[in-house]
Coordinates of C-alpha atoms and ligand atoms in Angstrom, one line a residue:
M1 CA 100.3 76.3 55.3
S2 CA 100.4 74.5 59.0
A3 CA 97.6 73.6 61.5
P4 CA 97.6 73.6 64.7
A5 CA 98.5 69.9 66.0
P6 CA 96.0 68.6 68.4
A7 CA 97.1 67.3 71.7
R8 CA 97.6 63.9 71.7
G9 CA 98.0 60.9 74.3
K10 CA 98.7 57.4 73.4
T11 CA 96.8 54.2 74.2
G12 CA 98.8 50.9 74.0
V13 CA 97.0 48.8 71.9
S14 CA 98.0 45.1 72.2
I15 CA 97.6 42.9 69.1
K16 CA 96.3 39.6 68.1
R17 CA 97.9 38.1 65.5
T18 CA 96.2 35.6 63.7
E19 CA 97.9 32.3 63.1
G20 CA 96.0 31.9 59.3
P21 CA 97.4 29.0 57.6
D22 CA 101.1 30.1 55.7
P23 CA 100.6 29.2 52.6
G24 CA 103.9 28.3 51.8
V25 CA 106.5 29.1 49.5
E26 CA 105.6 26.4 47.0
A27 CA 102.0 27.5 46.8
I28 CA 103.0 31.3 45.4
R29 CA 106.8 30.1 43.8
A30 CA 107.0 31.2 40.3
K31 CA 107.5 27.4 38.6
D32 CA 108.1 27.9 35.0
P33 CA 111.7 28.0 33.9
V34 CA 112.5 31.4 32.7
T35 CA 114.6 33.8 30.6
I36 CA 114.4 37.4 31.9
V37 CA 115.6 39.9 29.5
I38 CA 116.1 43.6 31.2
F39 CA 116.6 46.4 29.1
G40 CA 118.6 49.1 30.3
A41 CA 120.7 46.3 32.0
S42 CA 123.0 48.9 33.1
G43 CA 120.8 51.3 34.3
D44 CA 120.6 52.3 38.0
L45 CA 116.8 50.8 38.3
A46 CA 118.4 47.2 37.3
K47 CA 120.9 48.1 39.7
R48 CA 119.3 49.7 42.8
K49 CA 115.8 47.4 42.7
L50 CA 115.9 44.5 39.9
L51 CA 119.1 42.7 40.5
P52 CA 118.1 42.9 44.9
A53 CA 115.0 42.0 44.5
L54 CA 115.7 38.9 41.8
Y55 CA 118.1 37.7 44.7
H56 CA 115.5 38.1 47.7
L57 CA 113.3 36.2 45.4
H58 CA 115.9 33.7 45.4
A59 CA 116.8 33.8 49.1
G60 CA 113.4 33.1 50.1
G61 CA 113.1 30.1 47.4
Y62 CA 110.9 32.3 45.0
L63 CA 112.1 31.2 42.0
P64 CA 112.2 29.0 39.3
E65 CA 114.3 25.7 39.6
R66 CA 116.1 26.7 36.3
Y67 CA 116.0 30.4 35.0
A68 CA 119.0 33.0 33.5
V69 CA 119.2 36.6 33.3
V70 CA 119.9 38.4 29.9
G71 CA 120.8 42.1 30.0
F72 CA 120.6 44.6 26.8
S73 CA 121.7 48.2 26.1
R74 CA 124.1 49.8 24.5
T75 CA 127.5 49.2 26.4
P76 CA 129.5 47.3 24.9
L77 CA 130.3 44.5 27.7
G78 CA 131.0 41.2 28.0
D79 CA 129.4 38.9 30.5
D80 CA 132.2 38.5 33.6
A81 CA 132.4 42.6 32.7
Y82 CA 128.7 43.2 33.4
R83 CA 128.8 40.3 36.3
E84 CA 131.5 42.1 37.4
S85 CA 129.4 45.6 37.5
M86 CA 126.2 43.9 38.8
L87 CA 128.0 42.0 41.5
A88 CA 129.4 45.5 42.4
A89 CA 126.0 47.1 43.1
L90 CA 124.2 44.2 44.4
R91 CA 126.6 44.0 47.5
E92 CA 125.9 48.1 48.0
Q93 CA 122.1 47.1 48.2
V94 CA 121.7 44.1 50.1
K95 CA 124.3 45.5 52.8
G96 CA 125.4 42.6 55.4
D97 CA 125.1 40.4 52.9
S98 CA 128.2 38.9 51.6
V99 CA 127.7 38.3 48.1
G100 CA 130.3 36.0 46.2
A101 CA 130.5 35.5 42.1
D102 CA 129.6 32.4 42.4
H103 CA 126.1 33.4 43.6
P104 CA 123.4 31.6 41.7
I105 CA 122.3 35.6 40.7
V106 CA 125.4 36.2 40.0
Q107 CA 125.9 33.0 37.5
A108 CA 122.5 34.0 35.7
L109 CA 123.7 36.9 34.8
H110 CA 124.2 37.2 30.9
Y111 CA 125.1 40.0 28.7
Q112 CA 124.1 41.4 25.0
P113 CA 125.3 44.8 23.9
G114 CA 122.2 46.3 21.0
D115 CA 120.3 48.8 20.1
A116 CA 116.6 49.5 20.7
D117 CA 116.5 50.9 17.5
N118 CA 118.3 48.3 15.3
P119 CA 116.8 45.6 14.0
E120 CA 119.5 43.6 13.4
T121 CA 120.6 43.4 17.5
F122 CA 117.3 42.0 18.3
R123 CA 118.3 39.3 16.0
D124 CA 121.7 39.3 17.7
L125 CA 119.3 38.9 20.7
R126 CA 117.1 36.0 19.2
A127 CA 120.4 34.0 18.7
R128 CA 122.1 34.5 21.9
L129 CA 118.6 33.6 23.9
E130 CA 118.0 30.8 22.4
K131 CA 121.7 29.0 22.7
I132 CA 121.2 30.2 26.3
E133 CA 118.4 28.4 27.0
K134 CA 119.8 25.2 24.9
D135 CA 122.6 25.8 27.3
C136 CA 120.6 26.1 30.5
G137 CA 117.6 24.0 29.7
L138 CA 115.0 26.7 29.5
P139 CA 111.8 26.1 27.4
G140 CA 111.9 29.9 26.1
N141 CA 109.4 31.5 28.4
R142 CA 109.9 34.9 28.4
L143 CA 110.1 38.4 30.7
Y144 CA 111.0 41.2 29.3
Y145 CA 111.8 44.1 31.4
L146 CA 111.1 47.3 29.8
S147 CA 113.5 49.9 31.9
V148 CA 114.6 52.2 29.7
A149 CA 113.0 55.9 28.7
P150 CA 109.6 55.9 27.8
E151 CA 110.9 56.8 23.9
F152 CA 112.0 53.3 23.5
F153 CA 108.8 51.6 24.4
P154 CA 107.8 51.1 20.9
L155 CA 110.5 50.9 19.5
I156 CA 111.4 47.9 21.3
L157 CA 107.7 46.0 20.5
E158 CA 108.4 46.4 17.2
N159 CA 111.8 45.2 17.2
L160 CA 111.0 42.2 19.9
A161 CA 107.7 41.2 17.4
A162 CA 109.8 42.0 14.1
A163 CA 112.4 39.5 15.7
G164 CA 110.0 36.8 16.7
L165 CA 110.5 37.3 20.0
I166 CA 107.1 37.5 20.8
R167 CA 105.4 34.2 21.5
Q168 CA 101.3 34.0 20.4
K169 CA 98.8 33.1 23.1
T170 CA 98.5 29.5 21.6
D171 CA 102.4 28.5 21.9
P172 CA 103.2 26.3 25.1
T173 CA 105.7 29.0 26.0
W174 CA 105.0 32.4 27.3
S175 CA 106.0 36.2 26.8
R176 CA 104.8 38.6 29.4
V177 CA 106.6 42.7 28.8
I178 CA 106.7 44.8 32.2
I179 CA 106.9 48.0 31.3
E180 CA 108.0 50.6 33.4
K181 CA 106.5 54.2 33.9
P182 CA 105.8 57.3 32.6
F183 CA 102.9 55.5 30.0
G184 CA 101.9 58.5 28.5
T185 CA 102.3 62.3 29.2
D186 CA 98.7 62.9 28.4
L187 CA 95.5 61.3 27.3
T188 CA 96.5 61.3 23.8
S189 CA 100.0 59.9 24.3
A190 CA 98.5 57.4 26.4
R191 CA 95.8 55.7 24.0
A192 CA 98.8 56.1 21.4
L193 CA 101.0 54.0 23.3
N194 CA 97.7 51.4 24.5
A195 CA 97.2 51.3 21.0
I196 CA 101.0 50.5 19.8
V197 CA 100.9 47.6 22.8
G198 CA 98.0 46.4 21.8
A199 CA 98.9 46.0 18.0
T200 CA 101.9 43.6 19.7
L201 CA 100.5 41.9 23.0
D202 CA 97.3 40.5 24.0
E203 CA 96.3 42.5 27.0
N204 CA 97.2 39.7 29.6
Q205 CA 101.0 39.5 28.8
I206 CA 101.1 43.5 29.4
Y207 CA 102.6 44.5 33.0
R208 CA 102.6 47.8 33.6
I209 CA 104.1 48.7 36.6
D210 CA 103.1 51.3 39.5
H211 CA 105.7 49.8 42.1
Y212 CA 103.4 51.8 44.8
L213 CA 100.9 49.0 44.1
G214 CA 103.8 46.7 45.2
K215 CA 104.5 48.2 48.4
E216 CA 102.9 46.1 51.4
T217 CA 101.5 48.6 53.0
V218 CA 99.8 49.4 49.9
Q219 CA 98.2 45.9 50.0
N220 CA 97.7 45.9 53.1
I221 CA 94.2 48.9 52.3
L222 CA 92.2 45.9 50.8
S223 CA 93.3 43.7 53.5
F224 CA 92.3 46.3 55.8
R225 CA 88.7 47.4 54.3
F226 CA 88.0 43.9 53.2
G227 CA 89.4 41.7 55.7
N228 CA 88.0 43.4 58.9
S229 CA 83.6 43.8 59.3
I230 CA 84.1 46.8 61.4
F231 CA 85.3 49.8 59.0
E232 CA 83.8 49.3 55.9
P233 CA 80.0 49.9 57.2
L234 CA 81.3 53.3 58.0
F235 CA 83.4 53.8 54.2
N236 CA 80.7 55.9 53.0
Q237 CA 79.4 59.9 52.4
K238 CA 77.2 58.8 55.8
Y239 CA 79.7 59.1 58.7
V240 CA 82.9 60.0 55.9
D241 CA 83.7 63.8 56.4
N242 CA 87.0 63.9 54.1
V243 CA 89.4 61.9 52.8
Q244 CA 93.2 63.0 52.7
I245 CA 95.8 61.5 50.9
T246 CA 99.4 62.6 51.2
V247 CA 102.7 61.6 49.3
A248 CA 105.2 64.0 50.4
E249 CA 109.4 63.9 49.9
E250 CA 112.1 66.0 51.4
L251 CA 114.5 64.7 48.5
G252 CA 114.5 67.7 46.0
M253 CA 115.8 66.9 42.6
E254 CA 119.0 65.1 43.7
G255 CA 121.4 66.3 40.6
R256 CA 120.2 63.4 37.6
R257 CA 116.5 64.1 38.1
G258 CA 116.2 67.7 37.1
A259 CA 115.6 66.9 33.2
Y260 CA 113.5 64.4 33.4
Y261 CA 111.8 66.3 35.9
D262 CA 111.4 69.4 34.4
G263 CA 109.7 67.8 31.7
A264 CA 107.2 66.1 33.9
G265 CA 106.2 68.2 37.5
T266 CA 104.5 66.4 40.0
M267 CA 101.3 65.8 38.6
R268 CA 103.2 63.3 36.2
D269 CA 105.7 61.9 38.3
M270 CA 103.3 61.3 41.7
V271 CA 99.7 62.0 41.2
Q272 CA 98.3 60.0 37.5
N273 CA 100.2 56.7 38.7
H274 CA 101.2 56.2 42.9
I275 CA 98.8 58.8 44.0
L276 CA 95.0 57.7 41.9
Q277 CA 96.2 54.2 42.7
L278 CA 95.7 55.0 46.6
F279 CA 92.7 57.0 45.8
C280 CA 91.6 53.9 43.6
L281 CA 92.2 51.1 46.7
I282 CA 91.0 53.1 49.8
A283 CA 87.5 54.4 47.1
M284 CA 86.7 51.9 45.1
E285 CA 84.0 49.2 45.7
P286 CA 84.7 45.5 46.9
P287 CA 86.2 43.5 44.3
S288 CA 83.9 39.9 43.8
A289 CA 87.2 37.8 43.8
L290 CA 90.8 38.8 44.6
E291 CA 91.8 38.5 41.0
A292 CA 93.3 40.5 38.1
Q293 CA 89.9 41.4 36.0
A294 CA 87.9 41.7 38.8
I295 CA 90.5 44.2 41.3
R296 CA 90.9 46.5 38.1
D297 CA 87.4 46.3 36.8
E298 CA 86.4 48.3 40.4
K299 CA 89.1 50.5 40.2
V300 CA 88.1 51.4 36.5
K301 CA 84.2 52.2 38.1
V302 CA 85.9 54.3 40.4
L303 CA 88.7 56.4 38.1
R304 CA 85.3 56.5 36.2
A305 CA 83.4 58.6 39.1
L306 CA 86.3 61.2 38.7
V307 CA 84.2 63.7 36.3
P308 CA 87.4 65.5 34.4
M309 CA 87.5 69.0 35.9
T310 CA 86.5 71.7 34.3
R311 CA 88.7 75.1 33.9
K312 CA 87.0 77.1 36.0
E313 CA 86.4 74.0 39.0
V314 CA 90.2 73.3 38.0
A315 CA 91.2 76.5 39.1
A316 CA 89.4 76.4 42.1
N317 CA 90.3 72.5 43.2
T318 CA 94.1 72.8 42.1
V319 CA 97.2 74.9 44.2
R320 CA 100.6 74.1 42.3
G321 CA 103.5 74.9 43.8
Q322 CA 107.2 75.0 43.1
Y323 CA 110.1 75.1 46.3
G324 CA 112.5 77.9 46.5
M325 CA 115.9 78.8 47.9
G326 CA 116.6 77.8 51.7
E327 CA 118.5 76.4 54.8
K328 CA 118.6 74.1 56.4
N329 CA 121.4 72.6 59.4
G330 CA 123.3 76.0 58.3
Q331 CA 123.1 74.9 54.8
V332 CA 122.2 76.6 51.9
V333 CA 119.8 74.7 49.8
K334 CA 119.2 75.1 46.2
G335 CA 116.0 76.2 45.1
Y336 CA 114.2 74.0 42.2
R337 CA 115.3 77.0 39.4
Q338 CA 118.8 76.3 40.2
E339 CA 118.7 72.4 40.1
E340 CA 120.9 70.5 37.2
G341 CA 119.3 70.2 34.4
V342 CA 116.3 72.6 35.0
D343 CA 115.1 75.8 33.2
P344 CA 115.8 79.1 35.3
Q345 CA 112.4 80.3 34.5
S346 CA 110.7 76.6 35.0
C347 CA 107.1 77.3 36.0
T348 CA 107.1 73.1 36.4
E349 CA 105.0 72.6 40.0
T350 CA 106.9 70.2 42.6
F351 CA 104.4 70.4 44.2
V352 CA 100.3 69.8 43.9
A353 CA 97.0 70.1 46.0
L354 CA 93.7 69.1 45.0
R355 CA 90.4 68.9 46.4
M356 CA 88.3 65.9 43.8
K357 CA 84.5 64.8 44.1
V358 CA 83.7 61.5 43.1
D359 CA 80.7 61.4 42.1
N360 CA 79.1 57.6 43.2
W361 CA 76.6 57.1 45.2
R362 CA 79.5 55.6 47.9
W363 CA 81.3 58.9 48.1
A364 CA 78.7 61.9 46.7
G365 CA 79.9 65.2 48.8
V366 CA 82.7 63.9 50.4
P367 CA 85.8 65.9 49.3
F368 CA 88.9 64.2 48.7
F369 CA 92.1 66.0 49.6
L370 CA 95.9 65.0 47.5
R371 CA 98.5 66.8 48.0
S372 CA 101.9 65.4 47.2
G373 CA 105.3 67.3 46.8
K374 CA 109.1 67.4 46.6
R375 CA 111.9 69.2 49.1
L376 CA 108.6 68.9 52.0
A377 CA 108.9 68.6 55.4
K378 CA 109.4 65.3 56.4
R379 CA 109.2 62.2 53.9
V380 CA 105.1 60.5 55.1
S381 CA 103.0 58.6 52.4
E382 CA 100.3 58.4 54.4
I383 CA 95.9 58.0 53.6
A384 CA 94.1 59.3 56.5
V385 CA 90.3 59.0 56.8
E386 CA 88.2 62.0 58.8
F387 CA 84.7 61.3 59.6
K388 CA 81.9 63.1 61.0
Q389 CA 81.7 64.7 64.6
P390 CA 79.2 63.3 67.0
P391 CA 75.5 64.9 65.8
L392 CA 75.4 66.5 69.3
H393 CA 78.2 68.1 71.5
L394 CA 77.3 66.3 74.8
F395 CA 80.9 67.7 76.0
R396 CA 80.9 70.9 77.0
Y397 CA 83.5 72.9 79.3
L398 CA 84.7 76.1 79.9
G399 CA 87.0 77.5 77.5
E400 CA 89.2 80.3 77.2
D401 CA 86.5 83.2 77.6
D402 CA 84.1 81.6 79.8
E403 CA 82.1 80.6 77.4
I404 CA 81.0 77.0 77.4
V405 CA 82.4 75.5 74.6
A406 CA 82.7 71.9 72.5
R407 CA 86.0 70.8 71.1
P408 CA 85.1 69.4 67.9
M409 CA 86.6 66.4 67.2
S410 CA 86.6 63.7 64.7
N411 CA 87.7 59.9 64.5
V412 CA 90.6 59.7 62.1
I413 CA 91.9 56.4 61.0
V414 CA 95.4 57.6 59.3
M415 CA 97.3 54.5 57.0
R416 CA 100.8 55.4 57.5
I417 CA 102.3 54.0 53.9
Q418 CA 105.7 55.0 54.8
P419 CA 108.0 55.8 57.0
D420 CA 106.8 54.2 60.5
E421 CA 103.9 52.0 58.7
G422 CA 100.7 51.0 60.6
I423 CA 97.6 52.3 61.0
S424 CA 96.1 54.7 63.9
L425 CA 92.8 54.8 65.0
S426 CA 92.1 58.4 67.1
I427 CA 89.5 58.4 69.7
A428 CA 87.9 60.9 72.3
C429 CA 88.6 60.0 75.4
K430 CA 87.5 61.4 79.3
Q431 CA 90.7 62.8 80.8
P432 CA 91.0 62.0 84.3
G433 CA 89.8 64.1 86.6
M434 CA 86.8 65.4 88.0
R435 CA 85.5 67.2 85.4
I436 CA 84.3 65.8 82.0
Q437 CA 86.8 67.0 78.9
L438 CA 88.0 65.5 75.9
Q439 CA 91.0 64.7 75.1
E440 CA 91.8 62.8 71.5
V441 CA 94.0 59.5 71.8
E442 CA 95.3 57.4 69.3
M443 CA 95.3 53.6 69.1
D444 CA 98.1 53.0 67.2
F445 CA 99.6 49.5 65.3
F446 CA 102.6 49.3 63.9
Y447 CA 104.1 46.8 61.5
G448 CA 107.2 46.8 62.9
E449 CA 106.2 45.6 66.4
A450 CA 103.7 43.2 65.3
F451 CA 105.4 41.8 62.9
H452 CA 109.1 40.2 62.9
E453 CA 109.3 38.9 58.9
R454 CA 111.3 41.2 56.7
S455 CA 108.5 42.6 54.5
P456 CA 109.4 42.3 50.5
E457 CA 110.4 45.4 48.5
A458 CA 107.8 46.5 46.3
Y459 CA 110.1 45.3 43.1
E460 CA 110.0 41.3 44.7
R461 CA 106.7 41.0 44.9
L462 CA 106.0 42.6 41.2
L463 CA 108.6 40.7 38.9
L464 CA 107.4 37.1 41.3
D465 CA 103.4 38.1 40.5
A466 CA 104.9 39.1 36.1
L467 CA 106.4 35.5 36.5
R468 CA 103.4 33.7 38.0
G469 CA 101.1 35.3 35.6
D470 CA 99.4 37.5 37.8
A471 CA 98.7 40.5 36.6
S472 CA 96.2 42.0 40.0
L473 CA 98.7 44.5 40.9
F474 CA 99.0 45.6 37.5
T475 CA 97.2 48.7 35.5
R476 CA 95.4 47.8 33.1
S477 CA 94.6 49.5 29.6
D478 CA 91.4 51.4 30.4
E479 CA 92.3 52.1 33.7
V480 CA 95.5 54.1 32.8
E481 CA 93.2 56.3 30.4
Y482 CA 90.7 57.0 32.9
S483 CA 93.2 58.1 35.3
W484 CA 94.9 60.6 32.7
R485 CA 91.2 61.5 31.3
F486 CA 91.5 63.2 35.0
I487 CA 94.8 64.7 34.9
T488 CA 94.7 66.0 31.1
A489 CA 91.3 68.1 31.8
I490 CA 93.9 69.7 34.5
H491 CA 96.7 70.6 32.4
E492 CA 95.0 71.5 29.7
A493 CA 93.5 74.3 32.5
W494 CA 96.5 74.7 34.0
A495 CA 97.6 76.0 30.4
N496 CA 94.6 78.6 30.1
L497 CA 95.5 80.0 33.8
P498 CA 97.5 82.7 33.9
P499 CA 101.2 81.4 34.4
P500 CA 102.0 80.6 39.1
S501 CA 103.8 83.0 40.6
F502 CA 106.9 80.3 42.0
P503 CA 108.9 79.8 43.5
N504 CA 105.8 79.9 46.9
Y505 CA 107.2 77.4 49.2
Y506 CA 110.1 76.9 51.5
P507 CA 112.0 74.0 51.6
F508 CA 111.0 71.4 54.1
S509 CA 108.2 73.5 54.7
D510 CA 104.5 72.0 54.3
G511 CA 104.2 73.6 51.0
P512 CA 102.7 76.6 50.2
D513 CA 100.1 78.4 52.6
E514 CA 97.6 78.5 49.4
A515 CA 97.2 74.9 49.8
N516 CA 94.9 76.3 52.4
R517 CA 92.0 77.8 50.4
L518 CA 91.5 74.2 49.2
L519 CA 89.8 72.9 52.8
E520 CA 87.5 76.2 52.8
G521 CA 83.9 75.3 54.0
T522 CA 85.0 72.0 55.4
Q523 CA 86.0 70.6 58.3
A524 CA 89.4 69.3 57.2
R525 CA 92.5 70.1 58.0
W526 CA 95.9 69.6 56.7
R527 CA 98.0 67.3 58.2
P528 CA 100.8 68.8 59.8
L529 CA 103.5 66.6 57.6
R530 CA 106.6 67.0 61.1
E531 CA 103.6 65.4 63.2
A532 CA 102.3 62.6 60.5
Ligands
LIG1 C1 108.8 57.7 41.3 C2 109.2 59.1 41.0 O1 108.0 56.8 40.6 O2 108.7 57.3 42.6 C3 109.6 59.7 42.0 O3 109.2 59.3 39.5 C4 109.5 59.5 43.5 O4 109.9 61.1 41.9 C5 109.6 58.2 43.9 O5 110.8 60.0 43.9 C6 108.8 57.8 44.7 O6 109.1 56.4 45.2 P1 108.9 55.5 46.9 O7 109.1 54.3 46.4 O8 109.8 56.7 47.3 O9 107.8 56.5 47.7

């Protein structure tokens, strides 16, 4: 699926940097001494994301003066062996920095072997935590990070509670739990999980993570909308024609992920969480304050305006895709059904496109187009807000068949989440010459050019917020349930529709052509991925 690319000129814009007061590290660092307990301690996430995040937080001075990190998982290991394996992983991740075994983060690591389903090992964990905390002068504040498969979430929570490892709200020290995705697989399971989690923890002790919310450019959506006065008045059905949210990946299953992915599909893996979060941020009303409750209240309101689709609406407004075999640079690339861990007859979608309507005052009648997929032409995540065309086409010129034509042009604001992080605004401009002819040009802001400081990784920001007790960038129980309500209705309708004819798109393309059907009757065109 591709649309003809508009000819584009580039306009340089000068970026005026506002030197606001620097809040300083001291104001936002985590102050309470803490013990961080990682379940799934030797897993991929711990190695690739969590430890490097702690390393950078330490380097930036954001961690409290005293802290310990305790890894818990099944592999029988001692502290030294754990430190060694984490040190090797850390060195790979923070290339360029030479990290020694005496680095404070490495020294802060401890390891406690145990089984998520064995209460006995949680009693051992408790004894071990108390010993470490006594030795290190830590008061017993604990951040538990559940970086494990979702079937272990309830078991771990029950066993933590049974071993007396969860503090009550009234205790002088705190317990918080970060829960990784996926949070449920449909509305019923998400509700059940919320009930289990809620039986053990107070909502303000729960940090359901969605790493997209930790990305700088995602946080900038609210800054852009509500920190400027010129755009927000236009963000509504009077001026906006359509909104397009794309999260495309070039990667396929890359070996290990096939088995998980085959049970999930793009809708569960990307749309229910990351993409609906992007939707919330671009569509929500301004919160009354930049704090967790106000932000999450507004997100819930806009999710409630996504009325679940009927079966007929699902057939008309969703398109599923799955990549087939192909070739890139002379190399054969496996189709999804040939990937390791994937059922050779699989009907799991690796691409999805949706047309959504938002039933509220601001957005009534404005279609929101969402698409996401694996093995697409380019890795690109962006939100494009396309404005309505001018009411009168004043600028007409002689077209190919000597007809007087007006090239339809609309302004588009594109927020590039990744890569080439930035924001662009396309405007119509008179092309130099004797004739009056308009050309689309872009005003472009690139993060990399305007700012020279390092952008923190999503997990750094989210870990710091959890250590500080700020849940603004984490999802609340009702938020998760409303997003599942919308997604589950689509899954239920799909289950009753004839199975799609897969595979239906070529790897490294823009996805199935059928996705164009969703745009019929609108001025929208899918933005070509290679150009994005
Ligand atoms: C994860 C999904 O949540 O997000 C992956 O499970 C996906 O399938 C990843 O690749 C994308 O994250 P990012 O930060 O690379 O855009």
